[in-house]
Amino acid sequence: SALQYINNPSGGGSSMALTEPRRPAPVPDAESMSAASQAERGVLEEEFKWLLKEEVHAVLKQLQDILKEASRRFAMPMVGLEGLQKQENFILGSSTMDQVKGVLTLQGEALTQADINLKMSKSNQVLHFTFREDKQWKMQQIQDARNHVNQAVQLLNSRDESYRFKTGAEVNKLMDAVMLQLTRARNRLTTPATMTLPELASSGLMKMFTPPLPGDVLVNFYINLSKLCLTVYQLHVLQPNTNKNFKPSGSSVLHNPGAMFELNNLKFEVSHVHKVECVVPWLNDTLVFFTISLQLCQQLKDKVRYGSCHYEESEMFNLTHRGRLEREQITGNRRRCSENLSISATS
């Protein structure tokens, strides 16, 4: 019987109800499934094409504007005077004792003047040093960061609005190249170069000052994030017959008291270290620009990857579905051929 009992499985009692069995939901045929998948594929394809044509270029324009602003910060042009850079004076400060005071003058990537007062720890004598008038000290970190920014801008300019991206991989390749330059630019400002004490003692910076620095004083300038830093090392010469265990120090951004090194057959030890610094606002601006730009690049890569995956999945589904339909058609043809052969044999 096509009817079944409910509410009284044991069959006892008079309470019973009759209902027809549920008909199974119709299974969509292969043709309707193929049409639906084709429609879905069409939507995904149009969305992905719009992403490559419109949104990618909108993000590239946004990146160009941000990085041009960052590049302008590095140049610091004077208003009305094309090609000239204004000088900025920064007062050095320290949270410790005022053993070192001074004013640094920065013009773009060049340290054009340094006016430094150093109180010697042993004698309490105050020494005054300034840059020679014919000398400037180039801050290599700033120059390198600016060059990396300019390379990122050139990469973006190579794909103007008329350019048509054909694949997501092409967009990701461009974003990877831009992100590499931006990461290098940021690292140059956030990671000062390490130096050994002999390298520092032999650098041209030691010859920048008038009067000349005494032989027991070393100085170093570097950028750390948005700060321009000056480190002063006071040294004392180790006697040849000293019983102290001599162990040369390695390369470092900042050497601690007790660090030793040898130069010109003389052994030295760092007795005092003084670090002072000043904040350079436009360096902080550039770091913010780098962070925003890197985030935009990563967000675009994620969108392209998401769109590519869904588009490729749709392509794969259609290929698989098309293959299954073809196999079913071949199987059906073989079955009909077999049936026809059987009929012919019996007749």
Tab-separated table of C-alpha atoms in Angstrom:
chain	number	residue	atom	x	y	z
A	1	SER	CA	0.000	0.000	0.000
A	2	ALA	CA	1.155	3.555	-0.758
A	3	LEU	CA	-0.327	4.686	2.587
A	4	GLN	CA	1.308	4.412	6.000
A	5	TYR	CA	0.166	4.673	9.602
A	6	ILE	CA	1.533	7.337	11.918
A	7	ASN	CA	1.002	8.148	15.600
A	8	ASN	CA	0.201	4.495	16.316
A	9	PRO	CA	3.054	2.263	15.234
A	10	SER	CA	1.751	-0.767	17.192
A	11	GLY	CA	-1.514	-0.756	15.349
A	12	GLY	CA	-3.535	-0.766	18.596
A	13	GLY	CA	-6.222	1.750	19.492
A	14	SER	CA	-8.353	3.826	17.261
A	15	SER	CA	-6.157	6.942	16.984
A	16	MET	CA	-4.560	6.860	13.622
A	17	ALA	CA	-3.923	9.193	10.695
A	18	LEU	CA	-3.268	8.541	7.074
A	19	THR	CA	-0.788	10.480	4.952
A	20	GLU	CA	0.839	10.039	1.596
A	21	PRO	CA	4.560	9.401	1.506
A	22	ARG	CA	6.803	12.401	0.671
A	23	ARG	CA	7.875	12.519	-2.892
A	24	PRO	CA	11.625	12.907	-3.317
A	25	ALA	CA	12.785	16.294	-4.547
A	26	PRO	CA	13.349	16.275	-8.263
A	27	VAL	CA	16.993	15.811	-9.168
A	28	PRO	CA	18.150	18.537	-11.550
A	29	ASP	CA	19.225	17.101	-14.816
A	30	ALA	CA	22.721	17.571	-16.162
A	31	GLU	CA	21.584	20.236	-18.599
A	32	SER	CA	20.088	22.514	-15.913
A	33	MET	CA	23.161	22.032	-13.667
A	34	SER	CA	25.388	22.950	-16.565
A	35	ALA	CA	23.346	26.087	-17.269
A	36	ALA	CA	23.518	27.142	-13.598
A	37	SER	CA	27.258	26.602	-13.424
A	38	GLN	CA	27.711	28.534	-16.653
A	39	ALA	CA	25.751	31.455	-15.188
A	40	GLU	CA	27.805	31.361	-11.996
A	41	ARG	CA	30.992	31.195	-13.996
A	42	GLY	CA	29.874	34.201	-16.022
A	43	VAL	CA	29.254	36.268	-12.867
A	44	LEU	CA	32.634	35.341	-11.370
A	45	GLU	CA	34.388	36.071	-14.627
A	46	GLU	CA	32.803	39.520	-14.898
A	47	GLU	CA	33.622	40.344	-11.263
A	48	PHE	CA	37.231	39.293	-11.718
A	49	LYS	CA	37.570	41.283	-14.940
A	50	TRP	CA	36.186	44.352	-13.162
A	51	LEU	CA	38.699	43.841	-10.352
A	52	LEU	CA	41.617	43.696	-12.806
A	53	LYS	CA	40.367	46.609	-14.897
A	54	GLU	CA	39.002	49.052	-12.318
A	55	GLU	CA	39.897	48.337	-8.713
A	56	VAL	CA	43.545	47.449	-9.337
A	57	HIS	CA	44.163	50.795	-11.042
A	58	ALA	CA	42.289	52.645	-8.300
A	59	VAL	CA	44.632	51.130	-5.701
A	60	LEU	CA	47.699	51.857	-7.857
A	61	LYS	CA	46.634	55.516	-8.098
A	62	GLN	CA	46.213	55.649	-4.330
A	63	LEU	CA	49.678	54.153	-3.841
A	64	GLN	CA	51.203	56.638	-6.290
A	65	ASP	CA	49.724	59.581	-4.389
A	66	ILE	CA	50.939	58.298	-1.019
A	67	LEU	CA	54.466	57.520	-2.204
A	68	LYS	CA	54.809	60.816	-4.042
A	69	GLU	CA	53.983	62.480	-0.739
A	70	ALA	CA	56.624	60.347	0.984
A	71	SER	CA	59.162	61.256	-1.692
A	72	ARG	CA	58.317	64.918	-1.210
A	73	ARG	CA	59.096	64.570	2.496
A	74	PHE	CA	62.587	63.354	1.653
A	75	ALA	CA	63.209	66.276	-0.695
A	76	MET	CA	61.900	69.012	1.622
A	77	PRO	CA	61.867	71.747	-1.099
A	78	MET	CA	61.710	75.378	-0.075
A	79	VAL	CA	58.565	77.231	-1.100
A	80	GLY	CA	59.156	79.161	-4.313
A	81	LEU	CA	62.710	77.899	-4.805
A	82	GLU	CA	62.714	74.828	-7.012
A	83	GLY	CA	65.470	72.318	-6.319
A	84	LEU	CA	66.578	73.865	-3.034
A	85	GLN	CA	66.062	72.197	0.307
A	86	LYS	CA	65.438	73.981	3.544
A	87	GLN	CA	67.676	73.482	6.528
A	88	GLU	CA	66.188	72.232	9.771
A	89	ASN	CA	67.821	72.603	13.169
A	90	PHE	CA	67.290	69.943	15.828
A	91	ILE	CA	68.290	70.244	19.452
A	92	LEU	CA	69.846	67.100	20.878
A	93	GLY	CA	68.302	65.841	24.096
A	94	SER	CA	68.967	63.043	26.549
A	95	SER	CA	67.103	61.509	29.455
A	96	THR	CA	70.395	61.036	31.307
A	97	MET	CA	72.968	63.542	32.529
A	98	ASP	CA	73.784	66.398	30.163
A	99	GLN	CA	77.227	65.154	29.222
A	100	VAL	CA	76.500	65.945	25.573
A	101	LYS	CA	74.573	68.932	24.238
A	102	GLY	CA	74.279	70.252	20.748
A	103	VAL	CA	72.353	71.286	17.668
A	104	LEU	CA	72.267	69.341	14.387
A	105	THR	CA	71.354	70.898	11.037
A	106	LEU	CA	69.706	68.554	8.553
A	107	GLN	CA	69.125	69.474	4.914
A	108	GLY	CA	67.402	66.599	3.144
A	109	GLU	CA	69.759	63.655	3.429
A	110	ALA	CA	72.800	65.752	4.417
A	111	LEU	CA	73.894	66.696	7.909
A	112	THR	CA	75.276	70.130	7.084
A	113	GLN	CA	76.283	71.253	10.567
A	114	ALA	CA	76.817	69.803	14.029
A	115	ASP	CA	77.495	72.019	17.014
A	116	ILE	CA	78.428	69.766	19.953
A	117	ASN	CA	79.489	70.358	23.551
A	118	LEU	CA	81.017	67.375	25.340
A	119	LYS	CA	81.820	67.287	29.043
A	120	MET	CA	84.746	64.937	29.583
A	121	SER	CA	84.035	62.493	32.390
A	122	LYS	CA	87.481	62.527	33.964
A	123	SER	CA	88.274	66.240	33.988
A	124	ASN	CA	84.762	67.746	33.679
A	125	GLN	CA	86.292	69.899	30.957
A	126	VAL	CA	83.794	70.965	28.285
A	127	LEU	CA	84.987	70.506	24.703
A	128	HIS	CA	83.282	72.266	21.793
A	129	PHE	CA	83.271	70.837	18.267
A	130	THR	CA	81.606	71.884	15.026
A	131	PHE	CA	81.644	70.619	11.454
A	132	ARG	CA	84.228	72.203	9.215
A	133	GLU	CA	82.648	74.687	6.810
A	134	ASP	CA	83.743	72.647	3.794
A	135	LYS	CA	82.278	69.388	5.135
A	136	GLN	CA	78.858	67.744	5.115
A	137	TRP	CA	77.995	64.280	6.355
A	138	LYS	CA	75.605	62.330	4.137
A	139	MET	CA	73.096	60.216	6.041
A	140	GLN	CA	73.259	57.076	3.936
A	141	GLN	CA	70.125	55.619	5.537
A	142	ILE	CA	67.996	58.539	4.344
A	143	GLN	CA	69.500	58.425	0.859
A	144	ASP	CA	68.908	54.668	0.546
A	145	ALA	CA	65.321	54.932	1.821
A	146	ARG	CA	64.587	57.727	-0.660
A	147	ASN	CA	66.048	55.674	-3.535
A	148	HIS	CA	63.867	52.683	-2.637
A	149	VAL	CA	60.765	54.912	-2.548
A	150	ASN	CA	61.623	56.326	-5.971
A	151	GLN	CA	62.042	52.797	-7.355
A	152	ALA	CA	58.597	51.858	-5.985
A	153	VAL	CA	57.092	54.941	-7.657
A	154	GLN	CA	58.751	54.003	-10.978
A	155	LEU	CA	57.277	50.500	-10.757
A	156	LEU	CA	53.791	51.955	-10.249
A	157	ASN	CA	54.255	54.486	-13.066
A	158	SER	CA	55.122	51.642	-15.450
A	159	ARG	CA	51.479	50.492	-15.255
A	160	ASP	CA	49.371	53.546	-16.079
A	161	GLU	CA	45.581	53.600	-16.437
A	162	SER	CA	45.733	52.450	-20.052
A	163	TYR	CA	47.485	49.234	-19.087
A	164	ARG	CA	45.283	46.137	-18.901
A	165	PHE	CA	46.192	43.419	-16.422
A	166	LYS	CA	45.377	39.996	-17.847
A	167	THR	CA	45.890	37.744	-14.811
A	168	GLY	CA	45.940	37.949	-11.036
A	169	ALA	CA	49.497	36.630	-11.056
A	170	GLU	CA	50.554	39.729	-12.985
A	171	VAL	CA	49.077	42.002	-10.323
A	172	ASN	CA	50.693	40.029	-7.505
A	173	LYS	CA	54.069	40.195	-9.240
A	174	LEU	CA	53.848	44.000	-9.353
A	175	MET	CA	52.704	44.216	-5.741
A	176	ASP	CA	55.550	41.953	-4.593
A	177	ALA	CA	58.083	44.188	-6.356
A	178	VAL	CA	56.600	47.366	-4.837
A	179	MET	CA	56.403	45.816	-1.361
A	180	LEU	CA	60.039	44.726	-1.606
A	181	GLN	CA	61.162	48.319	-2.242
A	182	LEU	CA	58.940	49.694	0.532
A	183	THR	CA	60.160	47.100	3.017
A	184	ARG	CA	63.759	47.916	2.166
A	185	ALA	CA	63.053	51.640	2.558
A	186	ARG	CA	61.453	51.093	5.955
A	187	ASN	CA	64.245	48.778	7.100
A	188	ARG	CA	66.880	51.367	6.260
A	189	LEU	CA	65.233	53.783	8.690
A	190	THR	CA	64.397	51.251	11.383
A	191	THR	CA	67.604	49.207	11.311
A	192	PRO	CA	70.830	51.251	11.584
A	193	ALA	CA	73.967	49.718	10.158
A	194	THR	CA	76.253	47.960	12.612
A	195	MET	CA	79.911	48.979	12.817
A	196	THR	CA	82.979	47.805	14.687
A	197	LEU	CA	84.846	50.339	16.778
A	198	PRO	CA	87.920	50.223	14.466
A	199	GLU	CA	85.604	50.927	11.498
A	200	LEU	CA	84.117	53.869	13.357
A	201	ALA	CA	87.557	55.200	14.369
A	202	SER	CA	88.730	54.997	10.731
A	203	SER	CA	85.625	56.569	9.152
A	204	GLY	CA	85.612	59.970	7.521
A	205	LEU	CA	83.287	61.252	10.224
A	206	MET	CA	86.241	61.576	12.603
A	207	LYS	CA	87.784	64.158	10.236
A	208	MET	CA	84.692	66.330	9.969
A	209	PHE	CA	85.248	68.465	13.045
A	210	THR	CA	87.089	71.601	13.997
A	211	PRO	CA	88.970	71.552	16.214
A	212	PRO	CA	89.830	67.901	15.477
A	213	LEU	CA	88.405	65.321	17.860
A	214	PRO	CA	90.883	64.108	20.466
A	215	GLY	CA	92.192	60.577	20.052
A	216	ASP	CA	90.131	59.258	22.959
A	217	VAL	CA	86.739	60.327	21.539
A	218	LEU	CA	84.638	58.626	18.848
A	219	VAL	CA	81.288	59.818	17.482
A	220	ASN	CA	78.606	58.258	15.297
A	221	PHE	CA	75.431	59.580	13.682
A	222	TYR	CA	72.572	57.330	12.566
A	223	ILE	CA	68.808	57.165	12.060
A	224	ASN	CA	66.632	54.998	14.282
A	225	LEU	CA	62.967	55.108	13.264
A	226	SER	CA	62.098	58.832	13.269
A	227	LYS	CA	65.063	59.880	15.415
A	228	LEU	CA	68.424	61.322	14.466
A	229	CYS	CA	70.899	59.917	16.969
A	230	LEU	CA	74.396	60.905	18.084
A	231	THR	CA	76.534	58.506	20.087
A	232	VAL	CA	79.767	59.673	21.740
A	233	TYR	CA	82.321	57.173	23.049
A	234	GLN	CA	85.015	58.150	25.520
A	235	LEU	CA	88.011	55.802	25.465
A	236	HIS	CA	91.086	55.025	27.483
A	237	VAL	CA	94.218	53.305	26.278
A	238	LEU	CA	95.006	49.906	27.721
A	239	GLN	CA	98.632	49.611	28.816
A	240	PRO	CA	100.647	46.860	27.102
A	241	ASN	CA	101.429	45.209	30.460
A	242	THR	CA	97.859	45.320	31.692
A	243	ASN	CA	96.500	42.152	33.259
A	244	LYS	CA	93.013	42.779	31.870
A	245	ASN	CA	91.829	40.074	29.484
A	246	PHE	CA	91.675	41.715	26.057
A	247	LYS	CA	88.700	40.629	23.971
A	248	PRO	CA	87.871	42.735	20.882
A	249	SER	CA	84.187	43.579	20.543
A	250	GLY	CA	82.244	42.774	17.397
A	251	SER	CA	80.028	44.842	15.173
A	252	SER	CA	77.144	46.703	16.798
A	253	VAL	CA	74.904	49.762	16.482
A	254	LEU	CA	75.661	50.794	20.060
A	255	HIS	CA	78.737	49.610	21.970
A	256	ASN	CA	78.620	49.379	25.754
A	257	PRO	CA	81.199	50.555	28.296
A	258	GLY	CA	83.942	47.931	28.554
A	259	ALA	CA	84.001	47.216	24.826
A	260	MET	CA	87.579	46.808	23.550
A	261	PHE	CA	89.293	47.197	20.198
A	262	GLU	CA	92.745	47.547	18.699
A	263	LEU	CA	93.858	50.230	16.249
A	264	ASN	CA	97.356	51.106	15.042
A	265	ASN	CA	98.939	48.697	17.525
A	266	LEU	CA	97.138	50.379	20.426
A	267	LYS	CA	94.434	48.718	22.530
A	268	PHE	CA	91.469	50.772	23.661
A	269	GLU	CA	88.527	50.268	26.010
A	270	VAL	CA	85.280	52.241	26.027
A	271	SER	CA	84.972	53.983	29.383
A	272	HIS	CA	81.801	56.051	28.837
A	273	VAL	CA	78.968	56.046	26.290
A	274	HIS	CA	76.660	59.027	25.735
A	275	LYS	CA	73.656	58.804	23.409
A	276	VAL	CA	71.527	61.826	22.538
A	277	GLU	CA	68.815	62.121	19.932
A	278	CYS	CA	66.218	64.374	18.355
A	279	VAL	CA	62.910	63.599	16.620
A	280	VAL	CA	62.656	64.409	12.908
A	281	PRO	CA	58.894	64.780	12.253
A	282	TRP	CA	59.013	64.174	8.506
A	283	LEU	CA	60.804	60.853	9.041
A	284	ASN	CA	57.859	59.780	11.181
A	285	ASP	CA	55.534	60.819	8.337
A	286	THR	CA	57.411	58.645	5.852
A	287	LEU	CA	57.234	55.615	8.154
A	288	VAL	CA	53.460	56.071	8.384
A	289	PHE	CA	53.259	56.316	4.583
A	290	PHE	CA	55.274	53.097	4.259
A	291	THR	CA	52.936	51.258	6.636
A	292	ILE	CA	49.780	52.445	4.845
A	293	SER	CA	51.237	51.582	1.432
A	294	LEU	CA	52.279	48.091	2.503
A	295	GLN	CA	48.790	47.484	3.901
A	296	LEU	CA	47.183	48.604	0.623
A	297	CYS	CA	49.470	46.310	-1.367
A	298	GLN	CA	48.647	43.323	0.849
A	299	GLN	CA	44.900	44.021	0.740
A	300	LEU	CA	44.990	44.146	-3.064
A	301	LYS	CA	46.947	40.885	-3.181
A	302	ASP	CA	44.352	39.247	-0.918
A	303	LYS	CA	41.467	40.444	-3.117
A	304	VAL	CA	43.165	39.237	-6.279
A	305	ARG	CA	44.011	35.893	-4.691
A	306	TYR	CA	40.405	35.464	-3.503
A	307	GLY	CA	39.025	36.360	-6.924
A	308	SER	CA	41.518	34.140	-8.715
A	309	CYS	CA	40.752	31.138	-6.488
A	310	HIS	CA	36.998	31.375	-7.019
A	311	TYR	CA	37.382	31.980	-10.730
A	312	GLU	CA	39.754	29.020	-11.072
A	313	GLU	CA	37.469	26.820	-8.941
A	314	SER	CA	34.588	27.695	-11.244
A	315	GLU	CA	36.737	26.873	-14.262
A	316	MET	CA	37.771	23.554	-12.704
A	317	PHE	CA	34.162	22.700	-11.833
A	318	ASN	CA	33.037	23.371	-15.369
A	319	LEU	CA	35.843	21.299	-16.832
A	320	THR	CA	35.063	18.433	-14.443
A	321	HIS	CA	31.329	18.692	-15.085
A	322	ARG	CA	31.857	18.853	-18.846
A	323	GLY	CA	34.093	15.782	-18.644
A	324	ARG	CA	31.479	13.877	-16.650
A	325	LEU	CA	28.776	14.731	-19.203
A	326	GLU	CA	31.029	13.592	-22.022
A	327	ARG	CA	31.765	10.322	-20.217
A	328	GLU	CA	28.052	9.749	-19.610
A	329	GLN	CA	27.349	10.419	-23.276
A	330	ILE	CA	30.044	7.956	-24.371
A	331	THR	CA	28.739	5.332	-21.933
A	332	GLY	CA	25.186	5.820	-23.222
A	333	ASN	CA	26.314	5.496	-26.821
A	334	ARG	CA	28.165	2.283	-26.018
A	335	ARG	CA	25.118	0.876	-24.222
A	336	ARG	CA	22.842	1.661	-27.164
A	337	CYS	CA	25.318	0.081	-29.576
A	338	SER	CA	25.424	-3.063	-27.440
A	339	GLU	CA	21.634	-3.215	-27.341
A	340	ASN	CA	21.421	-2.816	-31.118
A	341	LEU	CA	23.984	-5.579	-31.608
A	342	SER	CA	22.026	-7.876	-29.301
A	343	ILE	CA	18.837	-7.251	-31.199
A	344	SER	CA	20.543	-7.922	-34.508
A	345	ALA	CA	22.028	-11.201	-33.207
A	346	THR	CA	18.689	-12.564	-31.954
A	347	SER	CA	16.924	-11.701	-35.178
